[in-house]
Coordinates of C-alpha atoms in Angstrom, one line a residue:
M16 CA -3.9 -8.7 -19.2
S17 CA -2.6 -12.1 -18.7
D18 CA -1.1 -13.4 -15.6
H19 CA 2.5 -14.5 -16.3
R20 CA 3.8 -17.0 -13.8
P21 CA 7.1 -18.9 -13.9
D22 CA 7.0 -22.5 -14.9
P23 CA 6.9 -24.7 -11.8
R24 CA 8.9 -27.5 -13.3
P25 CA 12.7 -27.5 -12.6
S26 CA 14.8 -26.4 -15.5
H27 CA 17.1 -29.0 -17.0
H28 CA 19.0 -29.3 -20.2
E29 CA 17.2 -30.3 -23.4
T30 CA 17.6 -34.0 -24.0
R31 CA 16.7 -33.6 -27.6
D32 CA 19.8 -31.5 -28.5
I33 CA 22.4 -34.3 -28.9
S34 CA 22.4 -38.0 -28.4
L35 CA 25.3 -40.0 -27.1
R36 CA 24.4 -42.8 -29.4
A37 CA 24.6 -40.5 -32.5
V38 CA 28.0 -39.2 -31.4
M39 CA 29.3 -42.7 -30.9
A40 CA 27.9 -43.8 -34.3
G41 CA 29.4 -40.8 -36.1
G42 CA 32.9 -41.4 -34.5
L43 CA 32.7 -45.1 -35.5
A44 CA 31.7 -44.2 -39.0
I45 CA 34.6 -41.7 -39.4
G46 CA 37.1 -44.2 -38.0
L47 CA 35.9 -46.9 -40.4
A48 CA 36.1 -44.4 -43.3
V49 CA 39.6 -43.4 -42.6
G50 CA 40.8 -47.0 -42.1
G51 CA 39.1 -48.0 -45.4
L52 CA 40.8 -45.2 -47.2
V53 CA 44.2 -46.2 -45.9
M54 CA 43.6 -49.7 -47.1
V55 CA 42.4 -48.5 -50.5
A56 CA 45.5 -46.3 -50.8
D57 CA 47.8 -49.2 -50.0
V58 CA 46.1 -51.3 -52.7
L59 CA 46.2 -48.5 -55.3
F60 CA 49.8 -47.5 -54.5
P61 CA 51.7 -50.7 -53.4
Q62 CA 55.1 -49.3 -54.4
K63 CA 55.5 -47.5 -51.1
S64 CA 55.3 -50.8 -49.1
L65 CA 57.6 -52.5 -51.6
D66 CA 60.2 -49.7 -51.3
R67 CA 60.2 -50.1 -47.5
L68 CA 60.9 -53.8 -47.9
L69 CA 63.7 -53.4 -50.4
K70 CA 65.6 -50.4 -49.1
P71 CA 66.5 -49.2 -45.6
P72 CA 64.4 -46.3 -44.4
F73 CA 67.4 -43.9 -44.5
P74 CA 70.4 -43.4 -46.9
V75 CA 73.7 -44.9 -45.9
I76 CA 76.2 -42.0 -45.6
A77 CA 79.9 -42.5 -45.4
E78 CA 81.5 -41.3 -42.1
P79 CA 83.5 -38.1 -42.3
R80 CA 87.2 -38.2 -42.3
L81 CA 88.4 -36.7 -39.0
Q82 CA 91.7 -35.2 -38.3
S83 CA 93.9 -37.5 -36.2
D84 CA 96.1 -34.6 -35.0
P85 CA 94.5 -31.2 -35.7
A86 CA 97.4 -29.3 -34.0
A87 CA 100.0 -31.0 -36.3
D88 CA 97.8 -30.4 -39.3
M89 CA 97.6 -26.7 -38.5
A90 CA 101.3 -26.4 -37.9
A91 CA 102.0 -28.0 -41.3
F92 CA 99.5 -25.7 -43.0
A93 CA 101.1 -22.6 -41.3
A94 CA 104.6 -23.8 -42.4
R95 CA 103.5 -24.2 -46.0
E96 CA 101.9 -20.7 -46.0
E97 CA 105.0 -19.1 -44.3
S98 CA 107.2 -20.8 -46.9
A99 CA 105.1 -19.5 -49.8
L100 CA 105.2 -15.9 -48.3
N101 CA 108.9 -15.8 -47.6
G102 CA 110.4 -17.9 -50.4
F103 CA 110.8 -18.0 -54.2
G104 CA 108.9 -20.4 -56.3
W105 CA 106.8 -21.1 -59.3
T106 CA 103.0 -20.4 -59.2
D107 CA 102.6 -21.6 -62.8
A108 CA 105.9 -22.6 -64.4
G109 CA 104.3 -23.2 -67.8
S110 CA 103.1 -19.6 -68.0
G111 CA 106.2 -18.2 -66.4
I112 CA 104.4 -17.0 -63.3
G113 CA 106.3 -17.2 -60.0
H114 CA 106.3 -15.7 -56.6
I115 CA 108.9 -13.8 -54.5
P116 CA 109.2 -13.1 -50.8
I117 CA 106.5 -10.8 -49.5
D118 CA 109.0 -8.3 -48.0
Q119 CA 110.8 -7.9 -51.4
A120 CA 107.5 -7.6 -53.3
M121 CA 106.3 -4.8 -50.9
G122 CA 109.6 -3.0 -51.3
E123 CA 109.4 -3.1 -55.1
I124 CA 105.8 -1.8 -55.0
A125 CA 106.7 1.0 -52.7
R126 CA 109.6 2.1 -54.9
E127 CA 108.1 1.6 -58.4
G128 CA 104.3 1.6 -57.8
I129 CA 101.8 -0.5 -59.7
P130 CA 101.5 0.2 -63.5
G131 CA 98.2 1.7 -64.3
W132 CA 97.4 2.6 -60.7
P133 CA 96.3 6.2 -60.0
A134 CA 99.2 8.3 -58.8
G135 CA 98.9 9.6 -55.3
E136 CA 101.2 10.6 -52.5
R137 CA 104.3 8.5 -52.2
I138 CA 105.9 7.8 -48.9
S139 CA 109.7 7.3 -49.2
P140 CA 111.1 4.3 -47.5

């Protein structure tokens, strides 16, 4: 049998695993390669640089038109809608299509029904 004794030397890391010099050289090589590729791409595709010089980097968009008085605009809209609901007028005069007040139209529909509409229970006014 052999006598197995521990190594009397203190245990340290292996110095042969990685070298700081190799890491630095690899990083420098990668940096130079990327920089060189950027320059080659700029030489091969110069239009991108030319576009930046000739045009602004963003499109010029017109400003939106804002309402100066939203409450007055809403009141005018409501008045137009109310007038259309409660008045007589032409929707398409050329075709002979007009409109009547909503209360009158609802009364006529309640009395006469809608042509072609399935018959159902009628509620007398």
